[in-house]
Amino acid sequence: MATATEKHKPPLPLHSHRFLRRRYFNRAFAAIYILSFLALLYHHTLALSKETKTLVSISVSISLLIADLFLFFMWSTTQCFRMNPLVRKVFPENLEKVVSRESFPALDIFICTADPYKEPPLTVINTALSVMAYDYPTQKISVYVSDDGGSQLTLFAFLEAAKFGRHWLPFCRENSIMERCPDAYFSSNYSANSKTQHIKMMYEKMKMRVESAVAKGEIADEYITSEQERTAFSKWTPGFTRQQHPSVVQVLLDSRQDRDITGDSMPNLIYLSREKSKTSPHHFKGGALNALLRVSAVLTNAPVILTLDCDMFSNDPHTVQRVLCLFMDHSVRPNLGYIQLPQVFNGLNKADIYGCEFKPLFQMNPRGMDGQKGPNYYGTGCFFVRRAFFGGPSSCVQPEIPELSPDQGVKEPIMSEKILKLANLVAGCNYENHTNWGSKIGFKYGSLVEDYYTGYRLVCEGWQSAFCDPERPAFLGDIPISLNDALSQTKRWSVGLLEVAFSKYSPITFGVQAVGFLEAHCFGHYAFWPVWSVPVAIYAFLPQLTLLNNMPIFPKVSDPWFYLYAFLFLGAYIQECLDFILAKSTFERWWNEQRMWLIRGLTSYLFGTIEFFSKLVGIPTQGFNVTSKVVDDEQGKRYGQGIFEFGVPSPMFLLLSVATIINLIAFLGGFLEVLRGGNLDGLFVQLFIAGFAVLNSLPLYEAMVLRADKGKMPTKTTIISAFIALGLCVMSSFMLQT
């Protein structure tokens, strides 16, 4: 018989949380910094009110005022993340003591790919196999792969993965493997024995077949081993192109019928290539995700959905249990719509030269938002409640057919003719016409960054979210290893973010009313991210050109106002550096992160802003581009050594090179002037800014002058930028002296 103590024993906890104590320091520092900025505004007012001002000096003063206003606005949005940072801890070891394994909810996993040459099919199937092997009831897992490129190469790779998975899944279970991505496992210090060598040989054989097919660019008869496979490829007729083709829904594994080599059920594995037509809008990745949402509703309709990038493989087989600790703990927060895990990247070099870790974006800032209504959706590694895609918590928006409702049970097997016919129908390119898809239902349209926009809109509708950051990263992804790829990615983000910033749902107008001041300005920080380009561009050129002409534009070192500028600069930089180090990063990575912030300000942020406003006035632009995940051996070697990769001509590199040359000329010219007895007291700040830019530009000078490898700055870019820089120096001298 249970004792009285046992009867009243408190339930086992599934999670705990605590607020970081540094929030009090952050609030005090923010108050002091705001007062300091108000003093700076007063100083700007005094500077503009002087009667001896010329047109040039007025223009300089106004430009500096504009730059400082933009800097303060973006700084203030950054502080919103620091007001209430929250850290959570989950206890998955208690989960099965609270909820039986049979009661775990079914899980639909969405993986999107779009180009077999930029996103190698072998990478995509490694991601799929890693989540198929979750330590979770396999009959409750359904993996959906959206192939927006409509490539038979991707389908072939998944047919091969389905065969290999029958051996891989039981191998992972029997050996309690943590790295359940085959490529990651065989690249680690795995235990070598006969079973391991056998499974490795199977993997290498599959890898060779997939890579051979990709190299040939087609699926020859020699690769087709059954009539079922031949039927699957029969839809690729001569008129089938990536822009124009019918929908393809192919069930590769059915958990009710397919078994692994030990007799256990295999997860469902479904290949989808939605219908495409040149005359119908397809809404990029957002459209692909909505097609997955509908097709999965017809086939399995799991209440929980995980979205993954095709290169973001699982690094922890117990991730689902960790997430369920939050979903099933009703004390977390009401109306919990999704749980975001951090993006952590595999293969970063020691210094992270391109700042691709994005530690503030993916790890630090989400904690700050979790202390309010919850973090944003970052496009991958996010678990959703399916119901969240159908209106707010208290106002469900019903889809056009009951089969797509989040509460609708699926009774028929996924291989039934009726179910597959409906799945093909809802994957049609015209299915969304005159429906609520993309506006009130599903992933939201209207921005190239459908992840940010969808998460923001869900929070505005009343859903809340949580951030789960386990010690062992739940997922590991690939990163760009060339500067051009890294900047092209953030340029695309910039365009999409500005589409939200200047929409009717702008965080600083609609958002403040919907989610409150702090949360709205956290979202606003991202929406207005590209406007960093304004102050960076002004400070990259204006102090330097005036320095060349002996024109002081900042207070003298002997002037008390100098200390205000010093505090504002050092205060912001030291706070960022401390946050980085407290987040278990290094000074070297922080330095490269701030260097990349400056580089992005003159490249991806600026060009993204130009592209957005060009679209706004009707000028055609590039649109969506897939970031390449293909790794060149030489590029990979240089990246590992911490050497910047330029290599290809780019307009972004041209402006960047012009700025670095002007800063070098200004610094050397100003330094020589000081040595000749010039006005160091008056020109010190300008000399410091130019010197700081030169220090950050050392990899660019090396790429322009000292290197001879393929990753150096293109010679043509260097020559043209040198002429432009000299021309700007001469022109500024003429204007300022006039």
XYZ file of C-alpha atoms in Angstrom:
738
model
C 0.000 0.000 0.000
C 1.287 3.484 -0.913
C 2.185 5.734 1.985
C 0.664 9.182 2.435
C 3.978 10.732 1.340
C 3.977 8.747 -1.911
C 0.358 9.696 -2.647
C 1.186 13.387 -2.393
C 4.522 13.135 -4.179
C 4.800 15.995 -6.710
C 4.819 14.988 -10.397
C 8.187 14.594 -12.056
C 9.258 17.803 -13.803
C 9.570 17.831 -17.586
C 11.327 21.162 -17.757
C 12.634 24.111 -15.764
C 13.588 27.668 -16.648
C 15.436 30.649 -15.214
C 15.982 34.269 -16.193
C 19.587 35.378 -16.630
C 20.742 37.751 -13.883
C 22.626 39.940 -16.338
C 19.255 41.344 -17.457
C 19.488 43.881 -14.603
C 22.874 45.095 -15.820
C 21.523 45.224 -19.380
C 18.605 47.407 -18.314
C 20.849 49.808 -16.381
C 23.324 50.029 -19.252
C 20.494 50.645 -21.748
C 19.197 53.556 -19.635
C 22.664 55.157 -19.460
C 23.234 54.609 -23.181
C 19.906 56.207 -24.105
C 20.744 59.293 -22.037
C 24.143 59.420 -23.734
C 22.539 59.279 -27.157
C 20.181 62.114 -26.235
C 23.277 64.111 -25.351
C 24.707 63.214 -28.770
C 21.535 64.518 -30.437
C 21.990 67.767 -28.525
C 25.578 67.934 -29.821
C 24.329 67.404 -33.393
C 21.814 70.212 -32.873
C 24.569 72.553 -31.710
C 26.699 71.619 -34.717
C 23.870 72.352 -37.152
C 22.968 75.664 -35.512
C 26.352 77.318 -36.070
C 26.028 80.361 -38.285
C 29.342 79.841 -40.133
C 28.148 76.661 -41.805
C 28.722 76.167 -45.528
C 26.607 73.940 -47.738
C 29.266 71.219 -47.594
C 29.597 71.300 -43.809
C 25.801 71.259 -43.400
C 25.607 68.216 -45.685
C 28.321 66.488 -43.651
C 26.547 67.263 -40.362
C 23.188 66.032 -41.659
C 24.777 62.847 -43.013
C 26.372 62.102 -39.643
C 23.070 62.804 -37.881
C 21.246 60.377 -40.209
C 23.908 57.715 -39.645
C 23.705 58.098 -35.863
C 19.899 57.956 -35.875
C 19.963 54.696 -37.840
C 22.645 53.293 -35.537
C 20.628 54.194 -32.451
C 17.417 52.707 -33.837
C 19.117 49.389 -34.625
C 20.971 49.423 -31.297
C 17.679 49.993 -29.452
C 16.053 47.012 -31.176
C 19.068 44.909 -30.172
C 18.549 45.889 -26.524
C 15.047 44.414 -26.590
C 16.632 40.950 -26.722
C 18.612 41.744 -23.570
C 15.774 42.887 -21.327
C 14.553 39.443 -20.213
C 16.708 36.540 -21.490
C 15.435 33.105 -20.476
C 17.206 29.725 -20.318
C 15.292 26.429 -20.322
C 16.317 22.922 -19.339
C 14.347 19.800 -20.257
C 14.274 16.390 -18.559
C 13.572 13.780 -21.249
C 14.461 11.006 -18.789
C 11.175 11.809 -17.006
C 8.994 11.854 -20.114
C 8.085 8.162 -20.278
C 7.385 8.213 -16.527
C 4.747 10.872 -17.143
C 3.450 9.873 -20.607
C 3.494 6.362 -22.053
C 5.459 5.817 -25.264
C 2.271 4.645 -26.964
C 0.724 8.060 -26.256
C 3.460 9.989 -28.061
C 1.977 12.065 -30.902
C 2.636 11.211 -34.541
C 5.269 13.355 -36.270
C 5.412 14.617 -39.860
C 8.864 15.788 -40.972
C 9.217 18.183 -43.929
C 12.499 18.370 -45.856
C 12.764 20.759 -48.806
C 15.220 20.639 -51.698
C 15.190 22.442 -55.034
C 18.275 21.688 -57.132
C 20.236 18.391 -57.249
C 23.370 20.207 -58.407
C 23.388 22.896 -55.704
C 21.918 20.622 -53.032
C 23.448 17.178 -53.700
C 20.912 14.346 -53.292
C 23.409 12.450 -51.118
C 23.284 15.309 -48.592
C 19.481 15.311 -48.644
C 19.139 11.564 -48.069
C 21.638 11.751 -45.187
C 19.359 14.315 -43.557
C 16.312 12.109 -44.153
C 18.002 8.955 -42.809
C 19.113 10.805 -39.675
C 15.512 11.665 -38.719
C 14.066 8.353 -39.882
C 16.394 6.809 -37.269
C 15.015 8.888 -34.369
C 14.632 6.966 -31.100
C 10.872 7.259 -31.469
C 8.096 4.847 -32.437
C 8.808 4.368 -36.157
C 5.149 3.872 -37.047
C 4.540 7.414 -35.789
C 7.216 9.003 -38.036
C 6.477 10.202 -41.577
C 9.239 11.862 -43.590
C 8.144 14.023 -46.542
C 10.646 15.251 -49.096
C 9.655 18.191 -51.299
C 11.676 18.240 -54.513
C 10.945 21.624 -56.072
C 13.424 20.876 -58.823
C 11.304 17.937 -59.994
C 14.445 15.853 -60.456
C 14.433 12.114 -61.037
C 17.949 12.171 -59.589
C 16.509 13.108 -56.187
C 13.800 10.432 -56.448
C 16.424 7.834 -57.348
C 18.530 8.845 -54.339
C 15.546 8.334 -52.046
C 14.716 4.964 -53.531
C 18.278 3.962 -52.678
C 17.954 5.487 -49.195
C 14.775 3.492 -48.550
C 16.672 0.253 -49.259
C 19.680 1.246 -47.164
C 17.417 2.440 -44.332
C 16.167 -1.112 -43.744
C 19.677 -1.933 -42.536
C 20.713 1.446 -41.108
C 17.794 1.950 -38.681
C 18.203 -1.370 -36.806
C 21.985 -0.871 -36.804
C 21.527 2.488 -35.040
C 19.097 1.024 -32.495
C 21.200 -2.033 -31.679
C 24.377 0.004 -31.191
C 22.779 3.060 -29.494
C 24.452 5.365 -32.008
C 24.134 9.111 -31.432
C 25.292 10.258 -34.904
C 22.475 8.760 -36.976
C 23.422 10.629 -40.118
C 25.436 7.958 -42.008
C 27.946 10.380 -43.479
C 28.582 12.011 -40.084
C 28.894 8.626 -38.379
C 31.397 7.196 -40.852
C 33.398 10.431 -40.690
C 33.714 10.109 -36.900
C 35.827 7.821 -34.734
C 33.335 4.984 -34.919
C 33.892 1.549 -33.437
C 35.323 -0.691 -36.154
C 33.977 -4.241 -36.194
C 32.552 -6.664 -38.753
C 28.990 -5.298 -38.491
C 30.190 -1.715 -38.816
C 32.361 -2.540 -41.806
C 29.456 -4.346 -43.458
C 27.058 -1.412 -43.033
C 29.781 0.990 -44.194
C 30.270 -1.044 -47.377
C 26.525 -0.850 -47.994
C 26.614 2.925 -47.498
C 29.581 3.355 -49.835
C 27.815 1.277 -52.476
C 24.677 3.440 -52.186
C 26.804 6.597 -52.238
C 28.604 5.462 -55.394
C 25.326 4.687 -57.190
C 23.782 8.046 -56.257
C 26.846 10.102 -57.174
C 27.291 8.177 -60.415
C 23.683 8.879 -61.418
C 24.076 12.582 -60.594
C 27.279 12.756 -62.634
C 25.486 11.231 -65.645
C 22.500 13.547 -65.164
C 19.910 10.842 -65.828
C 18.631 7.528 -64.531
C 19.721 4.855 -66.967
C 18.024 1.455 -67.160
C 20.947 -0.117 -65.309
C 19.902 1.749 -62.148
C 16.285 0.545 -62.205
C 15.937 -2.752 -60.323
C 12.162 -3.311 -60.166
C 8.951 -2.659 -62.015
C 7.811 -0.429 -59.152
C 10.822 1.839 -59.739
C 10.193 1.865 -63.478
C 6.610 3.010 -62.827
C 7.871 5.731 -60.486
C 10.131 7.190 -63.193
C 7.498 6.917 -65.926
C 6.183 10.408 -65.116
C 9.424 11.959 -66.398
C 8.299 12.301 -69.991
C 10.155 14.381 -72.639
C 7.979 17.416 -71.783
C 8.763 17.190 -68.053
C 10.868 20.201 -66.927
C 11.505 21.755 -63.545
C 9.274 24.720 -64.492
C 6.502 22.686 -66.139
C 5.440 19.266 -64.895
C 2.574 17.386 -63.199
C 2.572 16.614 -59.496
C 4.461 13.527 -58.377
C 3.496 11.863 -55.096
C 5.456 8.681 -54.528
C 5.170 6.595 -51.347
C 8.598 5.004 -50.970
C 8.003 3.396 -47.566
C 4.697 2.540 -45.872
C 4.929 1.895 -42.137
C 1.963 -0.476 -42.314
C 3.655 -2.748 -44.818
C 7.413 -2.161 -44.973
C 9.753 -3.730 -42.439
C 13.455 -3.458 -41.703
C 15.726 -6.514 -41.616
C 14.749 -7.238 -37.981
C 11.020 -7.169 -38.736
C 10.268 -3.778 -37.149
C 8.186 -1.173 -38.956
C 9.885 1.368 -41.181
C 8.781 5.033 -41.014
C 6.657 6.417 -43.823
C 8.800 7.995 -46.540
C 7.063 10.097 -49.189
C 8.551 11.915 -52.175
C 6.660 14.979 -53.446
C 7.260 17.208 -56.414
C 4.325 19.594 -56.637
C 2.854 20.518 -59.998
C 4.598 23.414 -61.717
C 3.406 25.677 -64.501
C 5.094 28.707 -66.040
C 1.768 30.561 -65.891
C 1.125 29.965 -62.172
C 2.923 31.543 -59.190
C 4.682 28.984 -57.015
C 5.776 31.197 -54.050
C 9.219 29.600 -53.712
C 9.869 27.634 -50.501
C 6.692 28.880 -48.822
C 4.641 27.325 -51.611
C 6.581 24.064 -51.322
C 5.931 23.914 -47.571
C 2.215 24.550 -48.048
C 2.064 21.742 -50.611
C 3.723 19.494 -48.024
C 1.240 20.673 -45.403
C -1.693 19.659 -47.612
C -0.282 16.374 -48.891
C 0.745 15.303 -45.390
C -2.748 16.188 -44.117
C -4.255 13.816 -46.678
C -1.800 10.965 -46.002
C -0.983 11.082 -42.261
C -2.110 14.407 -40.688
C 0.245 14.177 -37.688
C -0.465 16.781 -34.975
C 3.244 17.733 -34.755
C 5.363 18.912 -37.708
C 9.131 19.333 -37.943
C 10.593 21.452 -40.745
C 14.207 20.884 -41.792
C 16.594 22.281 -44.366
C 17.929 19.578 -46.645
C 21.456 19.965 -45.243
C 20.486 20.116 -41.546
C 20.867 16.556 -40.261
C 19.861 15.230 -36.852
C 22.681 15.071 -34.317
C 20.642 13.686 -31.407
C 18.179 10.758 -31.689
C 16.309 11.969 -28.585
C 15.425 15.425 -29.897
C 11.709 14.667 -30.234
C 11.523 13.620 -26.587
C 13.235 16.864 -25.560
C 10.684 18.872 -27.495
C 7.771 16.867 -26.073
C 8.953 17.859 -22.596
C 7.916 21.407 -23.524
C 4.802 20.572 -25.548
C 3.438 18.325 -22.769
C 4.331 20.622 -19.889
C 1.361 22.977 -19.780
C 3.204 25.323 -17.430
C 5.527 26.397 -20.278
C 3.084 28.942 -21.694
C -0.463 28.941 -23.040
C -1.144 28.604 -26.755
C 2.254 27.064 -27.503
C 2.381 26.967 -31.309
C 5.970 26.002 -32.050
C 9.332 25.185 -30.479
C 12.495 26.423 -32.152
C 15.890 24.772 -31.718
C 19.116 26.634 -32.517
C 20.860 26.350 -35.839
C 24.331 24.969 -35.237
C 26.727 24.406 -38.106
C 29.061 21.597 -38.992
C 32.473 22.369 -40.476
C 32.939 25.951 -39.252
C 36.589 26.870 -39.261
C 38.125 27.911 -35.939
C 37.797 31.637 -36.591
C 34.438 31.499 -38.458
C 35.799 34.010 -40.974
C 32.432 34.672 -42.666
C 30.442 34.973 -39.437
C 28.218 32.110 -40.630
C 27.596 30.845 -37.120
C 25.249 33.827 -36.674
C 25.452 33.272 -32.927
C 23.328 36.322 -32.002
C 20.662 35.396 -34.561
C 20.318 31.674 -33.844
C 21.413 31.247 -30.217
C 21.576 34.493 -28.207
C 18.594 36.514 -29.447
C 16.082 33.613 -29.222
C 16.739 33.454 -25.482
C 15.845 37.117 -25.237
C 12.601 36.563 -27.133
C 11.827 33.447 -25.090
C 11.622 35.696 -22.037
C 8.696 37.449 -23.724
C 6.261 35.658 -26.083
C 8.834 33.371 -27.630
C 11.422 33.254 -30.429
C 10.850 33.550 -34.142
C 10.849 30.669 -36.629
C 14.249 30.330 -38.313
C 13.306 28.044 -41.193
C 14.727 24.772 -39.898
C 14.848 22.756 -36.695
C 11.380 23.907 -35.663
C 8.537 21.742 -34.291
C 5.020 23.064 -34.950
C 1.595 22.155 -33.702
C -0.294 21.541 -36.975
C -3.257 23.463 -35.631
C -1.105 26.648 -35.531
C -1.265 26.892 -39.339
C -5.052 27.255 -39.311
C -5.741 30.606 -37.645
C -5.307 31.866 -34.089
C -5.763 29.746 -30.944
C -9.333 30.930 -30.454
C -10.368 31.280 -34.119
C -9.694 28.221 -36.269
C -9.825 28.904 -40.010
C -11.264 25.843 -41.702
C -9.675 24.749 -44.995
C -11.707 24.400 -48.189
C -12.049 20.601 -47.842
C -12.440 18.675 -44.562
C -9.595 16.273 -45.429
C -7.106 19.105 -44.793
C -8.447 20.033 -41.363
C -5.897 19.618 -38.541
C -8.459 17.675 -36.521
C -9.374 15.260 -39.316
C -8.323 11.654 -38.705
C -6.826 9.605 -41.564
C -8.451 6.202 -41.736
C -7.386 4.890 -45.124
C -3.890 3.547 -45.883
C -1.535 5.949 -47.614
C -1.182 3.619 -50.596
C -4.906 3.622 -51.377
C -5.850 4.947 -54.808
C -8.356 7.398 -53.352
C -5.824 8.939 -50.961
C -3.091 9.251 -53.602
C -5.515 10.838 -56.070
C -6.459 13.485 -53.501
C -2.790 14.029 -52.607
C -1.974 14.763 -56.254
C -4.948 17.112 -56.434
C -3.895 19.239 -53.437
C -0.328 19.368 -54.843
C -1.630 21.031 -58.026
C -0.294 24.426 -59.084
C -3.786 25.972 -59.242
C -5.163 24.393 -56.105
C -4.579 27.481 -53.961
C -6.494 29.821 -56.264
C -9.309 31.593 -54.393
C -8.394 29.946 -51.063
C -6.857 31.160 -47.797
C -3.553 29.369 -48.349
C -0.610 31.686 -47.841
C -2.701 34.388 -46.147
C -4.800 32.926 -43.328
C -3.768 29.269 -43.613
C -0.343 27.651 -43.774
C 3.035 29.269 -44.333
C 2.602 32.920 -45.202
C 3.299 34.444 -48.634
C 4.506 37.965 -49.247
C 8.191 37.671 -48.376
C 11.243 35.774 -49.628
C 11.944 34.925 -45.970
C 8.808 32.845 -45.476
C 10.204 31.467 -42.199
C 10.601 34.846 -40.492
C 7.278 36.111 -41.870
C 5.354 32.970 -40.875
C 6.725 32.916 -37.334
C 6.009 36.617 -36.908
C 2.437 36.288 -38.183
C 1.756 33.261 -35.955
C 2.825 35.224 -32.875
C 0.647 38.148 -34.015
C -2.304 35.738 -34.269
C -1.907 34.812 -30.603
C 0.378 31.784 -30.723
C 3.406 31.646 -28.478
C 6.679 29.799 -28.887
C 9.598 28.452 -26.861
C 13.328 28.003 -27.385
C 14.897 24.624 -26.664
C 18.706 24.726 -26.567
C 20.096 21.341 -25.426
C 23.787 20.885 -24.633
C 24.208 18.467 -27.518
C 23.128 20.271 -30.711
C 19.916 18.757 -32.040
C 20.838 19.469 -35.659
C 24.007 20.269 -37.568
C 23.996 22.057 -40.925
C 26.322 23.092 -43.707
C 27.621 26.625 -44.212
C 28.781 28.626 -47.247
C 32.564 28.419 -47.677
C 32.981 31.338 -50.065
C 32.343 35.010 -49.375
C 30.146 35.356 -52.456
C 27.817 32.539 -51.320
C 27.670 33.928 -47.778
C 26.794 37.428 -49.015
C 24.302 36.196 -51.622
C 22.434 34.379 -48.871
C 22.167 37.463 -46.656
C 21.248 39.607 -49.685
C 18.246 37.353 -50.308
C 17.317 37.593 -46.632
C 17.603 41.386 -46.827
C 15.099 41.632 -49.666
C 12.606 39.400 -47.864
C 12.983 41.191 -44.546
C 12.342 44.600 -46.101
C 9.224 43.163 -47.743
C 7.888 42.647 -44.217
C 9.281 45.910 -42.807
C 7.388 47.998 -45.393
C 4.199 45.918 -45.468
C 0.948 46.531 -43.628
C 2.185 44.015 -41.046
C 5.333 46.021 -40.228
C 6.554 45.144 -36.714
C 6.895 48.791 -35.651
C 3.236 49.551 -36.464
C 1.047 46.426 -36.661
C 3.430 44.389 -34.500
C 3.470 46.792 -31.541
C -0.320 46.542 -31.288
C -0.367 42.761 -31.754
C 2.506 41.521 -29.581
C 3.667 44.452 -27.444
C 6.568 46.898 -27.643
C 9.548 44.683 -26.750
C 8.559 41.618 -28.780
C 7.592 43.787 -31.760
C 10.959 45.543 -31.726
C 12.724 42.184 -31.558
C 10.922 41.266 -34.780
C 11.625 44.784 -36.019
C 15.356 44.283 -35.502
C 15.277 41.572 -38.169
C 12.797 43.303 -40.470
C 15.006 46.405 -40.642
C 18.283 44.477 -40.589
C 19.336 45.755 -44.052
C 19.190 49.420 -42.957
C 22.518 48.829 -41.198
C 23.816 49.624 -44.699
C 22.998 53.331 -44.262
C 25.275 54.155 -41.302
C 27.956 51.675 -42.404
C 28.142 53.263 -45.864
C 28.292 56.792 -44.434
C 31.002 55.929 -41.920
C 32.936 53.958 -44.555
C 33.410 57.014 -46.779
C 32.585 60.366 -45.177
C 35.143 60.556 -42.308
C 37.867 59.277 -44.630
C 37.242 61.721 -47.473
C 37.116 64.653 -45.045
C 40.287 63.370 -43.362
C 42.090 63.505 -46.713
C 41.128 67.173 -46.923
C 42.098 68.095 -43.340
C 38.486 68.816 -42.431
C 37.656 67.874 -38.789
C 34.066 66.643 -38.401
C 34.217 65.185 -34.861
C 35.095 66.737 -31.489
C 38.755 67.224 -30.592
C 40.325 64.824 -28.111
C 40.597 67.765 -25.709
C 36.871 68.492 -26.075
C 34.585 66.875 -23.426
C 32.233 65.786 -26.240
C 34.978 63.384 -27.397
C 34.369 61.196 -24.349
C 30.717 60.858 -25.321
C 31.676 59.435 -28.728
C 34.222 57.143 -27.064
C 31.615 55.810 -24.606
C 28.997 55.188 -27.308
C 31.470 53.293 -29.501
C 33.257 51.301 -26.799
C 30.080 50.641 -24.802
C 28.267 49.033 -27.718
C 31.294 47.027 -28.855
C 32.270 45.787 -25.373
C 28.696 44.720 -24.616
C 28.533 42.713 -27.850
C 31.911 41.121 -27.129
C 30.934 40.151 -23.566
C 27.664 38.624 -24.783
C 29.614 36.545 -27.305
C 32.064 35.258 -24.721
C 29.311 34.534 -22.175
C 27.580 32.517 -24.919
C 30.638 30.200 -24.962
C 32.184 31.693 -28.065
C 35.630 33.243 -28.535
C 37.042 36.727 -29.014
C 38.342 35.701 -32.446
C 34.880 34.666 -33.625
C 33.370 37.861 -32.243
C 35.977 39.902 -34.124
C 35.129 38.157 -37.382
C 31.413 38.560 -36.693
C 31.785 42.357 -36.362
C 34.062 42.410 -39.433
C 31.370 40.605 -41.431
C 28.779 43.076 -40.100
C 30.824 45.863 -41.689
C 31.293 43.886 -44.912
C 27.591 43.055 -45.154
C 26.760 46.719 -44.606
C 28.536 47.614 -47.857
C 27.463 44.524 -49.800
C 24.504 42.257 -49.058
C 22.552 44.712 -46.891
C 23.077 47.578 -49.329
C 22.451 45.559 -52.495
C 19.460 43.843 -50.883
C 18.007 47.260 -50.056
C 18.569 48.455 -53.628
C 16.946 45.279 -55.002
C 13.927 45.690 -52.715
C 13.264 49.286 -53.746
C 13.853 48.335 -57.393
C 11.119 45.706 -57.082
C 8.917 48.281 -55.377
C 9.031 50.561 -58.443
C 8.655 47.691 -60.901
C 12.243 47.092 -62.016
C 12.879 43.348 -62.630
C 15.234 41.661 -60.141
C 16.840 38.273 -59.651
C 14.302 36.715 -57.285
C 14.999 33.581 -55.263
C 18.352 31.778 -55.595
C 19.331 28.547 -53.888
C 22.560 28.741 -51.880
C 24.988 26.129 -53.151
C 25.848 23.276 -50.776
C 28.471 21.833 -53.132
C 31.989 22.002 -51.685
C 34.961 22.524 -53.995
C 38.088 20.794 -52.630
C 40.381 23.825 -53.099
C 37.797 26.188 -51.636
C 37.323 23.832 -48.715
C 41.062 23.750 -48.071
C 41.367 27.547 -48.135
C 38.330 27.890 -45.874
C 39.852 25.454 -43.386
C 43.000 27.603 -43.329
C 40.951 30.731 -42.617
C 41.630 32.343 -46.035
C 38.909 34.504 -47.573
C 37.433 33.212 -50.832
C 36.625 35.811 -53.505
C 37.344 34.161 -56.858
C 34.272 35.234 -58.830
C 33.559 38.783 -60.039
C 30.705 40.463 -58.174
C 29.367 44.037 -58.027
C 29.363 43.648 -54.243
C 33.125 43.088 -54.245
C 33.632 46.223 -56.338
C 32.091 48.603 -53.800
C 33.789 46.773 -50.947
C 37.183 47.129 -52.653
C 36.603 50.846 -53.291
C 35.872 51.391 -49.592
C 38.956 49.469 -48.439
C 41.239 51.413 -50.803
C 39.825 54.781 -49.750
C 40.239 53.892 -46.073
C 43.859 52.872 -46.650
C 44.632 56.075 -48.568
C 42.913 58.186 -45.902
C 44.690 56.448 -43.019
C 48.131 56.708 -44.614
C 47.511 60.293 -45.711
C 46.225 61.322 -42.302
C 49.081 59.552 -40.525
C 51.671 61.320 -42.684
C 49.939 64.644 -42.054
C 50.138 64.073 -38.309
C 53.833 63.200 -38.590
C 54.346 66.530 -40.358
C 52.812 68.305 -37.369
C 49.171 68.175 -38.458
C 46.080 68.559 -36.267
C 46.010 65.188 -34.436
C 43.748 66.612 -31.735
C 41.063 67.505 -34.269
C 41.490 64.595 -36.693
C 42.006 61.766 -34.206
C 38.486 60.292 -34.479
C 38.606 60.250 -38.292
C 42.085 58.729 -38.202
C 40.823 56.083 -35.750
C 37.818 55.203 -37.929
C 40.002 54.841 -41.034
C 42.543 52.772 -39.089
C 39.796 50.555 -37.667
C 38.494 49.956 -41.204
C 42.027 49.171 -42.445
C 42.484 46.640 -39.628
C 39.223 44.940 -40.567
C 40.180 44.988 -44.252
C 43.476 43.092 -43.990
C 42.062 39.940 -45.682
C 40.890 42.113 -48.588
C 44.270 43.779 -49.089
C 45.853 40.331 -49.061
C 43.350 39.085 -51.659
C 43.880 42.137 -53.890
C 47.673 42.294 -53.853
C 49.488 39.385 -52.209
C 47.634 36.240 -53.281
C 47.933 34.253 -56.506
C 45.485 31.392 -55.866
C 42.057 31.031 -57.493
C 40.344 32.552 -54.473
C 42.041 35.945 -54.770
C 40.160 39.109 -55.664
C 39.669 39.194 -59.462
C 42.343 41.449 -61.003
C 39.746 43.360 -63.011
C 37.806 44.162 -59.827
C 40.974 45.412 -58.109
C 41.973 47.691 -61.018
C 38.495 49.173 -61.515
C 38.016 49.763 -57.787
C 41.411 51.490 -57.550
C 40.451 53.915 -60.329
C 37.064 54.602 -58.730
C 38.660 55.161 -55.312
C 41.197 57.623 -56.718
C 38.436 59.396 -58.636
C 36.346 59.773 -55.464
C 39.341 61.143 -53.572
C 40.005 63.757 -56.276
C 36.319 64.652 -56.583
C 35.891 65.045 -52.814
C 38.982 67.242 -52.639
C 37.575 69.499 -55.347
C 34.131 69.708 -53.704
C 35.385 70.311 -50.175
C 37.929 72.937 -51.206
C 35.364 74.667 -53.402
